[in-house]
mmCIF file of N, CA and C in Angstrom:
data_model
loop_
_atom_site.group_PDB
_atom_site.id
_atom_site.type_symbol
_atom_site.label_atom_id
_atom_site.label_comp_id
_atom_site.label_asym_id
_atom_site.label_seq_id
_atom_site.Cartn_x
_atom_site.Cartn_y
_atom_site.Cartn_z
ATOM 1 N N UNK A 1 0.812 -1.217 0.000
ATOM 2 C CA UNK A 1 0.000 0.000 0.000
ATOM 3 C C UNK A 1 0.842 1.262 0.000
ATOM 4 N N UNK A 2 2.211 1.443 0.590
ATOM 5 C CA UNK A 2 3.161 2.292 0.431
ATOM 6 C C UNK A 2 4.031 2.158 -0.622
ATOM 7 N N UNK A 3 4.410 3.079 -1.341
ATOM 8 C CA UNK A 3 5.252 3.557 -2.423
ATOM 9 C C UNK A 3 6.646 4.388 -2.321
ATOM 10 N N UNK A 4 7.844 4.262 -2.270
ATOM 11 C CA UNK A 4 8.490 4.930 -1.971
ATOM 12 C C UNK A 4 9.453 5.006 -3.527
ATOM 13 N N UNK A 5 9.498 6.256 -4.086
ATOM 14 C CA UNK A 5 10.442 6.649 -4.985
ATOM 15 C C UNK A 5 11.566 7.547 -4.837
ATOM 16 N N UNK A 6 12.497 7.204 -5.230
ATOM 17 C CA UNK A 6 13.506 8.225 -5.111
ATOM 18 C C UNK A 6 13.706 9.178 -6.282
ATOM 19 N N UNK A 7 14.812 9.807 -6.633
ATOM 20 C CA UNK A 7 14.748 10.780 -7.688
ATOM 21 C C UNK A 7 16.143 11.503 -7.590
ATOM 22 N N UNK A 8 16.507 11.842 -8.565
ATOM 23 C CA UNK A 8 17.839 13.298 -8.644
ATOM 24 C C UNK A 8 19.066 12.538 -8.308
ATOM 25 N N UNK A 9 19.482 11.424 -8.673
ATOM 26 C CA UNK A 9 20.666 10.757 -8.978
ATOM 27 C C UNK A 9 21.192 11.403 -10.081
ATOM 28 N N UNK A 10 22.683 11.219 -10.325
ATOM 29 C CA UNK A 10 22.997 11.029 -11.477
ATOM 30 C C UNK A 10 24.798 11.191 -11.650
ATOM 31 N N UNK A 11 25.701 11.610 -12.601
ATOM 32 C CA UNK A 11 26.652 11.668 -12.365
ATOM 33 C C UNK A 11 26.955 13.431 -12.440
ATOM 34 N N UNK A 12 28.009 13.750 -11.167
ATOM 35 C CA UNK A 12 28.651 14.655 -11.070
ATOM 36 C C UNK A 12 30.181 14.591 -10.568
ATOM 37 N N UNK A 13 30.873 15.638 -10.682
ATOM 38 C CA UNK A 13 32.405 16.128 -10.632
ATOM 39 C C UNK A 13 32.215 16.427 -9.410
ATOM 40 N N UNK A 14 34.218 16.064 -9.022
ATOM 41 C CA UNK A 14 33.864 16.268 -7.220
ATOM 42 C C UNK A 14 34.082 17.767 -7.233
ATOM 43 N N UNK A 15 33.021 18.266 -5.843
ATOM 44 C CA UNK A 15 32.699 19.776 -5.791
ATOM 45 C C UNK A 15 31.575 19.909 -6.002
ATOM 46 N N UNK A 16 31.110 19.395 -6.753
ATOM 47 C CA UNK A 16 29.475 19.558 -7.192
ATOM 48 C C UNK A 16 28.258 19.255 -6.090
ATOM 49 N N UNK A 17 27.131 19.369 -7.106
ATOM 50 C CA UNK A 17 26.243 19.338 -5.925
ATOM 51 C C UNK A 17 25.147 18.418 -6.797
ATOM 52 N N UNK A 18 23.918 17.838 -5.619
ATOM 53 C CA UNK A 18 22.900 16.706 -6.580
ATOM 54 C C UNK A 18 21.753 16.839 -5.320
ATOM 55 N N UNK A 19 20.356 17.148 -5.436
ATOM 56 C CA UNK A 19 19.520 16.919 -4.422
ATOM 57 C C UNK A 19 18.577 15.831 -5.061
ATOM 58 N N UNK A 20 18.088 14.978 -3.729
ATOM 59 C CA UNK A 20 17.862 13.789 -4.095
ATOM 60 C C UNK A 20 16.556 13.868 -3.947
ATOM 61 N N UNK A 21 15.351 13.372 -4.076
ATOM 62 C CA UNK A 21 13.834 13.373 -3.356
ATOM 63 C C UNK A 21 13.172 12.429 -3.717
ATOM 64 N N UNK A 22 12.645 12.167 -2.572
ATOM 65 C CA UNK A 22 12.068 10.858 -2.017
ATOM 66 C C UNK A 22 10.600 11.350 -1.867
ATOM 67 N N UNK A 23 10.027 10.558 -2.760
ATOM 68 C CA UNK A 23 7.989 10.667 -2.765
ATOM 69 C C UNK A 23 7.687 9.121 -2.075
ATOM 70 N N UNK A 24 6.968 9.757 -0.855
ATOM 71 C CA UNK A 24 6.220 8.368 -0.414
ATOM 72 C C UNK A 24 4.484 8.514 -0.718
ATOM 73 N N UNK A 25 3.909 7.575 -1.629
ATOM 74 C CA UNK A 25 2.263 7.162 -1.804
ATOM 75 C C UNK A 25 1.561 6.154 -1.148
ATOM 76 N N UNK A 26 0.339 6.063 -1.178
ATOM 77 C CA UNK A 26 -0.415 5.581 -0.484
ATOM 78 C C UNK A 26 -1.452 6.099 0.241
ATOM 79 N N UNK A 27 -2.155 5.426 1.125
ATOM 80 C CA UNK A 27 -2.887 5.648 1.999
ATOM 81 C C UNK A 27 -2.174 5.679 3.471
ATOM 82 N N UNK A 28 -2.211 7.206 3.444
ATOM 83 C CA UNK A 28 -0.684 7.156 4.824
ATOM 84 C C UNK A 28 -1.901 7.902 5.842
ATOM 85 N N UNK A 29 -1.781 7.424 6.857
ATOM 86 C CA UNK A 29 -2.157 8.434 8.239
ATOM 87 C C UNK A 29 -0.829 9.218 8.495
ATOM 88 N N UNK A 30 0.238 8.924 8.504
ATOM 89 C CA UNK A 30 1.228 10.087 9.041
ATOM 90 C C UNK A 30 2.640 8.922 8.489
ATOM 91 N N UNK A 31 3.559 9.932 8.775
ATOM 92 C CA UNK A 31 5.224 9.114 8.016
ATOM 93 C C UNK A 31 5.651 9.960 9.292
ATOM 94 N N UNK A 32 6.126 8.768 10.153
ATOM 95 C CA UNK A 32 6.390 9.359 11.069
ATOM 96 C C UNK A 32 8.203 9.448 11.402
ATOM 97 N N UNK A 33 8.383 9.146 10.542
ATOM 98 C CA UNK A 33 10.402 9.466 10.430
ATOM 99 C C UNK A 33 10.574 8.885 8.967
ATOM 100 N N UNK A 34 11.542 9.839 8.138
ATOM 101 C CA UNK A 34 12.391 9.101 7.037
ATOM 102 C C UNK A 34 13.893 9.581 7.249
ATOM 103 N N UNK A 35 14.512 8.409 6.265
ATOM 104 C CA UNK A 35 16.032 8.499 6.337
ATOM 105 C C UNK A 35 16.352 8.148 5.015
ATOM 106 N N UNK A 36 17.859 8.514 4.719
ATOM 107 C CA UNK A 36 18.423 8.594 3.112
ATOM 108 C C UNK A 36 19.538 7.525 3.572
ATOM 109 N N UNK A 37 19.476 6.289 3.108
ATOM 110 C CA UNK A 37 20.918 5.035 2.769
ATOM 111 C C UNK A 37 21.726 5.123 1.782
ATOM 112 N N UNK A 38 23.012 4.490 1.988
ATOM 113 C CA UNK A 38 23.489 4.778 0.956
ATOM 114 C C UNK A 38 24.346 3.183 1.224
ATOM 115 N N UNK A 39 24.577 2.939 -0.236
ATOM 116 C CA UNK A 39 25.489 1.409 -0.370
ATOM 117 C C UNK A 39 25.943 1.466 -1.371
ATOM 118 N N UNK A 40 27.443 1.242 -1.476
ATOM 119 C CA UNK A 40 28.389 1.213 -2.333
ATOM 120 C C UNK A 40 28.803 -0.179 -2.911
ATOM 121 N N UNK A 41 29.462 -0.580 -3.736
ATOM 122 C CA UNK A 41 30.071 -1.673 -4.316
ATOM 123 C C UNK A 41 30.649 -2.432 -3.609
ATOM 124 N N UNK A 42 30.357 -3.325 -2.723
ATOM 125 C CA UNK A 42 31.401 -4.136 -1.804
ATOM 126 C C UNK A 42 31.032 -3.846 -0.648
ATOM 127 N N UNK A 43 29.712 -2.885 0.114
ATOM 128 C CA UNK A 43 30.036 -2.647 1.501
ATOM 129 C C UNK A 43 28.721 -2.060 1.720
ATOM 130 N N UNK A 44 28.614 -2.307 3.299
ATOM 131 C CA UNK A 44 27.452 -2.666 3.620
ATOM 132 C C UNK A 44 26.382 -1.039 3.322
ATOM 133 N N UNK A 45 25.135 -1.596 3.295
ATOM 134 C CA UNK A 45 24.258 -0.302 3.429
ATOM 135 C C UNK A 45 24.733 0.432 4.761
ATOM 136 N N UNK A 46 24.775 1.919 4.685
ATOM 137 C CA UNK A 46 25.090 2.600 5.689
ATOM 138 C C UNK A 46 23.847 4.004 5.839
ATOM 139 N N UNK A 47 23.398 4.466 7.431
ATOM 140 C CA UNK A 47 22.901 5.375 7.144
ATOM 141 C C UNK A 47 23.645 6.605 6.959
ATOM 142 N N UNK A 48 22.943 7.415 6.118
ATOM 143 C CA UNK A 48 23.472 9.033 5.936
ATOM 144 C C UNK A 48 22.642 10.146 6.777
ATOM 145 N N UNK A 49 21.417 9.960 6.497
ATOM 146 C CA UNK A 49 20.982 11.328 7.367
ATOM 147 C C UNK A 49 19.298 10.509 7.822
ATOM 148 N N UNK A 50 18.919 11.177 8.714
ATOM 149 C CA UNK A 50 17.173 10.442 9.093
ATOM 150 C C UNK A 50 16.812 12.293 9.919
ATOM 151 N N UNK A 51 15.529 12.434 9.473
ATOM 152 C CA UNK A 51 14.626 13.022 10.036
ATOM 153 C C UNK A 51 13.363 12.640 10.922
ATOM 154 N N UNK A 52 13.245 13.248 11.888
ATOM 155 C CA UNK A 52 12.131 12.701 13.074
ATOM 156 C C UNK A 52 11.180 13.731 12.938
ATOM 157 N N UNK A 53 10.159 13.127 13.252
ATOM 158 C CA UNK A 53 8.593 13.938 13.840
ATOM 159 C C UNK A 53 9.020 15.159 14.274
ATOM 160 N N UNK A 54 8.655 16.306 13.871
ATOM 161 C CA UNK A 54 9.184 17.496 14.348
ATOM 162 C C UNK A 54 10.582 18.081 13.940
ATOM 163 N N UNK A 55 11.419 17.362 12.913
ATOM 164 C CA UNK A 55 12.313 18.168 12.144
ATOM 165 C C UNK A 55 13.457 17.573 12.572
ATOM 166 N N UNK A 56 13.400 16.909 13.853
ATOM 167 C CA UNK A 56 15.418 17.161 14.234
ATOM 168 C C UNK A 56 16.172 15.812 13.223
ATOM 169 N N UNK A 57 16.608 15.861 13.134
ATOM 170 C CA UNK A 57 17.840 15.241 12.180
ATOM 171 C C UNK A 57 19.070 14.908 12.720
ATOM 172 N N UNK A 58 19.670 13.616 11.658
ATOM 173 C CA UNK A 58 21.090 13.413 12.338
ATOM 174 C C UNK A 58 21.703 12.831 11.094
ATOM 175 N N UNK A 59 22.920 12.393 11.157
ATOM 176 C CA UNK A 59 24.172 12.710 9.938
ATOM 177 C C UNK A 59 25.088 12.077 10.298
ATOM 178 N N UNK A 60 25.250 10.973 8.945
ATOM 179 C CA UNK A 60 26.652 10.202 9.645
ATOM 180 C C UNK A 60 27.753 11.566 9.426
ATOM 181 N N UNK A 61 29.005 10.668 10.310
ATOM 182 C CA UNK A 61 29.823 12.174 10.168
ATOM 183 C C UNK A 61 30.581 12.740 9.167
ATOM 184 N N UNK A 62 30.564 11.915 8.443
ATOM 185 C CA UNK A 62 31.574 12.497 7.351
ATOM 186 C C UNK A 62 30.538 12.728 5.974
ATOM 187 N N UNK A 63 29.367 13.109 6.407
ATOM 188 C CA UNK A 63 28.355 13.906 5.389
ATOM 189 C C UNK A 63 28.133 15.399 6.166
ATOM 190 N N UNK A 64 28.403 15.267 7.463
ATOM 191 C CA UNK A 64 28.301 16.638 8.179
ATOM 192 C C UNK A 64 28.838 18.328 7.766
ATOM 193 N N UNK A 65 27.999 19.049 7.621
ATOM 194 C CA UNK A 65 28.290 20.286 7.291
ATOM 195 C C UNK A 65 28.270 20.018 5.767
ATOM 196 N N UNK A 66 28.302 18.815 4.748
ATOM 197 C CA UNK A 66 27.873 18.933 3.403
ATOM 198 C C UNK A 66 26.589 18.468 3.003
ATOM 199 N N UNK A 67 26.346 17.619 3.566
ATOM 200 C CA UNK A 67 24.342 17.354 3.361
ATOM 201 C C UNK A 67 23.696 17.997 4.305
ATOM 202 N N UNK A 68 22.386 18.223 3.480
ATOM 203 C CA UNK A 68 21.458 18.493 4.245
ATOM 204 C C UNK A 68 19.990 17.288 3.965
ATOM 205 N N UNK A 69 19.128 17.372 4.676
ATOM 206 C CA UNK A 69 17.942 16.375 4.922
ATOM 207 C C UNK A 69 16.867 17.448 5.359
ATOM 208 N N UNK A 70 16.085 17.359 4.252
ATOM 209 C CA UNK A 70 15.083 18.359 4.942
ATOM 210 C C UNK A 70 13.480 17.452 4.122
ATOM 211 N N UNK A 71 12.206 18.021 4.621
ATOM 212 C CA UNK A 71 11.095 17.276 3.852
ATOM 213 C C UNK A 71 9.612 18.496 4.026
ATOM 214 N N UNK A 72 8.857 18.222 2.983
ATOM 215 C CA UNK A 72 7.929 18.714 2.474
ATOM 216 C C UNK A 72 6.642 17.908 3.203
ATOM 217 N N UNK A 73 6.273 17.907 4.102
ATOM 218 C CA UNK A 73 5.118 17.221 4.506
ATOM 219 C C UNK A 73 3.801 17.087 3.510
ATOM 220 N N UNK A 74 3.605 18.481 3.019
ATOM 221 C CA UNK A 74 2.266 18.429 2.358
ATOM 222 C C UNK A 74 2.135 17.601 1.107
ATOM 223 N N UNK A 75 3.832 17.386 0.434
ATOM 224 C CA UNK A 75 3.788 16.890 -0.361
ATOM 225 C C UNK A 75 4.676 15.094 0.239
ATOM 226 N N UNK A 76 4.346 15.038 1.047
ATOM 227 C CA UNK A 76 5.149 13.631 1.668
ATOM 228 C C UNK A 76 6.403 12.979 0.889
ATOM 229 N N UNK A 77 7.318 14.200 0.736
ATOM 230 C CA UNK A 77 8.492 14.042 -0.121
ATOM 231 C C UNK A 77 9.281 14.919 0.816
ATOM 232 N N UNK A 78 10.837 14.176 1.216
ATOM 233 C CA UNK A 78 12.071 13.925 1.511
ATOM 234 C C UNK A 78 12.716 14.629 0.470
ATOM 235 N N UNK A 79 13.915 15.523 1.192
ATOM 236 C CA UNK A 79 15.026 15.764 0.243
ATOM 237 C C UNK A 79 16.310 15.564 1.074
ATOM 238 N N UNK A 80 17.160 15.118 0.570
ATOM 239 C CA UNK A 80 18.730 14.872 0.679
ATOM 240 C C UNK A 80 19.770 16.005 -0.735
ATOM 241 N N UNK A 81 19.438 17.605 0.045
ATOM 242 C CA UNK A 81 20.863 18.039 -0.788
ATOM 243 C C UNK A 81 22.344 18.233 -0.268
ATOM 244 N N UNK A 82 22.775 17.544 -1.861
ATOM 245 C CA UNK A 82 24.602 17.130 -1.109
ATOM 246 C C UNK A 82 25.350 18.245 -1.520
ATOM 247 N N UNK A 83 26.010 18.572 -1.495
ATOM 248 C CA UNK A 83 27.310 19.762 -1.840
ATOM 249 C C UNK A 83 28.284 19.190 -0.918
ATOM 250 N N UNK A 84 29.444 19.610 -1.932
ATOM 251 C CA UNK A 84 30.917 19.547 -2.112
ATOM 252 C C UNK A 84 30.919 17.889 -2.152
ATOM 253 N N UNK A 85 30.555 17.467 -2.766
ATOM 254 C CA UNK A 85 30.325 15.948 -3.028
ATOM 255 C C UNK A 85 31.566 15.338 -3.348
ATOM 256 N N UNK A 86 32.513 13.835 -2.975
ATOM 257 C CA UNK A 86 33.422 13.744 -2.863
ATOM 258 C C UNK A 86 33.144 12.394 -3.546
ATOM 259 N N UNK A 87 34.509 11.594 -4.140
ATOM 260 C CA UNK A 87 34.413 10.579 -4.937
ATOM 261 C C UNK A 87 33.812 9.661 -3.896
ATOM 262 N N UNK A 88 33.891 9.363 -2.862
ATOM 263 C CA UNK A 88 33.617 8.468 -1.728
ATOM 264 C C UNK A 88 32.228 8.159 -1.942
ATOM 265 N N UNK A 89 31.888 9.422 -2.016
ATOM 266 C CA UNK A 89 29.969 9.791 -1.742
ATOM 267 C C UNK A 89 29.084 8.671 -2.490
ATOM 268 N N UNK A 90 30.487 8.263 -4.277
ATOM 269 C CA UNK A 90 29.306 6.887 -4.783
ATOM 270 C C UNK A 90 28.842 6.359 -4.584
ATOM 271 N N UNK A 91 27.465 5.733 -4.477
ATOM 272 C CA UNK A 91 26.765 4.913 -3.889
ATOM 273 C C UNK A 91 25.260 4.661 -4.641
ATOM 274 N N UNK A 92 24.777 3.542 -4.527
ATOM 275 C CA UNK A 92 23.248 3.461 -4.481
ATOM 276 C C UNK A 92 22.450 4.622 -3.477
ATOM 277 N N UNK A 93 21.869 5.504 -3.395
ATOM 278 C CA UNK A 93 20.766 6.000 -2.141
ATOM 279 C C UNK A 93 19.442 5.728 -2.280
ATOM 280 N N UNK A 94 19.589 4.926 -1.311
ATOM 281 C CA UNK A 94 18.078 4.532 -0.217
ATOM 282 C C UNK A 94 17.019 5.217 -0.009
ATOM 283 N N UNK A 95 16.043 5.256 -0.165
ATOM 284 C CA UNK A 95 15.164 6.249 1.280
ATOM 285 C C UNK A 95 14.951 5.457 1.756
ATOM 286 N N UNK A 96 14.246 5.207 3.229
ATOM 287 C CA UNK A 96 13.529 4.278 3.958
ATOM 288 C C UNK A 96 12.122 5.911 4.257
ATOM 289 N N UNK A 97 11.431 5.053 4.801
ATOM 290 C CA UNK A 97 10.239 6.044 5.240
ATOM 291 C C UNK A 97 9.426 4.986 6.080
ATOM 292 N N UNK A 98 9.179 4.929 7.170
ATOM 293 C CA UNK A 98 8.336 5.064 9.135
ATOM 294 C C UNK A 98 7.409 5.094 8.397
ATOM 295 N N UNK A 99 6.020 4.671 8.133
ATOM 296 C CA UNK A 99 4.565 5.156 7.803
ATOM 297 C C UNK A 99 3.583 4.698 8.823
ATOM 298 N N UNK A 100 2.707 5.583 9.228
ATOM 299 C CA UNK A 100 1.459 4.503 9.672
ATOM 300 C C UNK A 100 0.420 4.459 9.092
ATOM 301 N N UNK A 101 -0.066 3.803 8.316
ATOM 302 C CA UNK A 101 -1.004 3.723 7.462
ATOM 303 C C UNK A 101 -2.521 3.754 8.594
ATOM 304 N N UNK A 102 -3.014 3.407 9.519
ATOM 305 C CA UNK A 102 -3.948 4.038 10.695
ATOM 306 C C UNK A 102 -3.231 3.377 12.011
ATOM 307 N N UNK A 103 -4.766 3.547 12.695
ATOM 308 C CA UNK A 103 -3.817 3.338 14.679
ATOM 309 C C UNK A 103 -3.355 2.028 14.609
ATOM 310 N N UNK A 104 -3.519 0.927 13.988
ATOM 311 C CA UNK A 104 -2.718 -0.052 14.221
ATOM 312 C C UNK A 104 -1.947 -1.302 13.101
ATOM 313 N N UNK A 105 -1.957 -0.121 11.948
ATOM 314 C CA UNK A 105 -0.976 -0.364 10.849
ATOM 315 C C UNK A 105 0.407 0.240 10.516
ATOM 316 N N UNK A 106 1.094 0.004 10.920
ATOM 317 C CA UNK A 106 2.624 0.590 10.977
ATOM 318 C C UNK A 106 3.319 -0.101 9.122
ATOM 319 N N UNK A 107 4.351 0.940 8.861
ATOM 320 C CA UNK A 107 4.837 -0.038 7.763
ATOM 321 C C UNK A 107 6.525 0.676 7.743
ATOM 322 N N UNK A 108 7.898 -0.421 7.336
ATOM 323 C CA UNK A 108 8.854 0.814 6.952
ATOM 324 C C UNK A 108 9.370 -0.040 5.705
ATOM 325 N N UNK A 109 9.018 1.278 4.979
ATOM 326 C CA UNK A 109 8.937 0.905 3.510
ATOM 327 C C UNK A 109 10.576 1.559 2.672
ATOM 328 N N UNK A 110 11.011 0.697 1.589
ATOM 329 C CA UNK A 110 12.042 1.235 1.302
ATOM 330 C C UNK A 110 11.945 1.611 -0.284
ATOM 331 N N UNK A 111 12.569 2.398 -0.869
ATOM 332 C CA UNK A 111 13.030 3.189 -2.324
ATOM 333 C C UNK A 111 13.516 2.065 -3.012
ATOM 334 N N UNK A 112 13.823 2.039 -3.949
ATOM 335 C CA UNK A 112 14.796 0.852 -4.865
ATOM 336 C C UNK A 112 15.801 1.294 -5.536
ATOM 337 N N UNK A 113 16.434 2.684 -5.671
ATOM 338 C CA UNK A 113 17.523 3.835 -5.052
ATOM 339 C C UNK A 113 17.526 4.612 -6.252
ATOM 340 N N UNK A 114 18.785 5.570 -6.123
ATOM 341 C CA UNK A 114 19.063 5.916 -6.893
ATOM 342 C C UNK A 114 20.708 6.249 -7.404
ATOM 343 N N UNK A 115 21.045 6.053 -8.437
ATOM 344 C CA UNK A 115 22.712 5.759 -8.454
ATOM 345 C C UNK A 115 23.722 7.502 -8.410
ATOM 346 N N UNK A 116 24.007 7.719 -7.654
ATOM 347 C CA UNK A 116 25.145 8.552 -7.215
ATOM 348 C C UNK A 116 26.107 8.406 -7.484
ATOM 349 N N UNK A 117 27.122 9.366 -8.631
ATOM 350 C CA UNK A 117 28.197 8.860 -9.101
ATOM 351 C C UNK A 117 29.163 9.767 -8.641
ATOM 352 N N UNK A 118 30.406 10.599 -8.182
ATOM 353 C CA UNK A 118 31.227 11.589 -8.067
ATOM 354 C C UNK A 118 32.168 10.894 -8.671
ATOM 355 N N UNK A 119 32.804 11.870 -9.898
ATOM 356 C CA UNK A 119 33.905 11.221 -10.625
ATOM 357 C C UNK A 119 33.979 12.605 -11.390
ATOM 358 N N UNK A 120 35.897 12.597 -11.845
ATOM 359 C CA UNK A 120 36.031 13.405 -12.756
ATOM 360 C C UNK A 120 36.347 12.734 -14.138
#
């Protein structure tokens, strides 16, 4: 019943910048936390950034001070923008998205990603 798409992959030069967004559909009563994954060639999914009920946020550390995680409620779309993007940064990205579909349907639904390239 949940849908999660991602969006705004693609390839860029290191320095650059790429914002990512994540549309969750369905029949949602509320999305009550999302987060942006990321998994590279050889190594495990890792988180990058998650937003909670009420805005606060957190960041693995070595995305700190260059991503941001912010989201659009009305439109139940997630954004992940990156700047100063570094070859490292390659990866598949994730969304995950918390939903509760009513009082006693919970769901955490995932994206099927999008490819992130930093290369010159």
């Amino acid at each position: 019943q949940v849908q999660v798409v991602e969006s705004g992959g693609g390839l860029v030069q290191p320095g650059g910048s790429l914002r990512l967004s994540c549309t969750v559909s369905g029949s949602i009563f509320s999305i009550n936390a999302m987060g942006w994954y990321r998994q590279a060639p050889g190594k495990e999914r890792e988180l990058v950034a998650f937003i909670f009920s009420g805005g606060a946020t957190k960041y693995l550390d070595s995305v700190k001070g260059r991503f941001t995680i912010s989201r659009d409620n009305a439109k139940n779309t997630a954004y992940l923008q990156m700047n100063r993007l570094k070859p490292e940064d390659t990866a598949v990205y994730y969304c995950n998205a918390q939903t509760q579909m009513g009082p006693l349907d919970y769901d955490d639904s995932w994206g099927q990603g999008t490819q992130v390239t930093v290369s010159s």
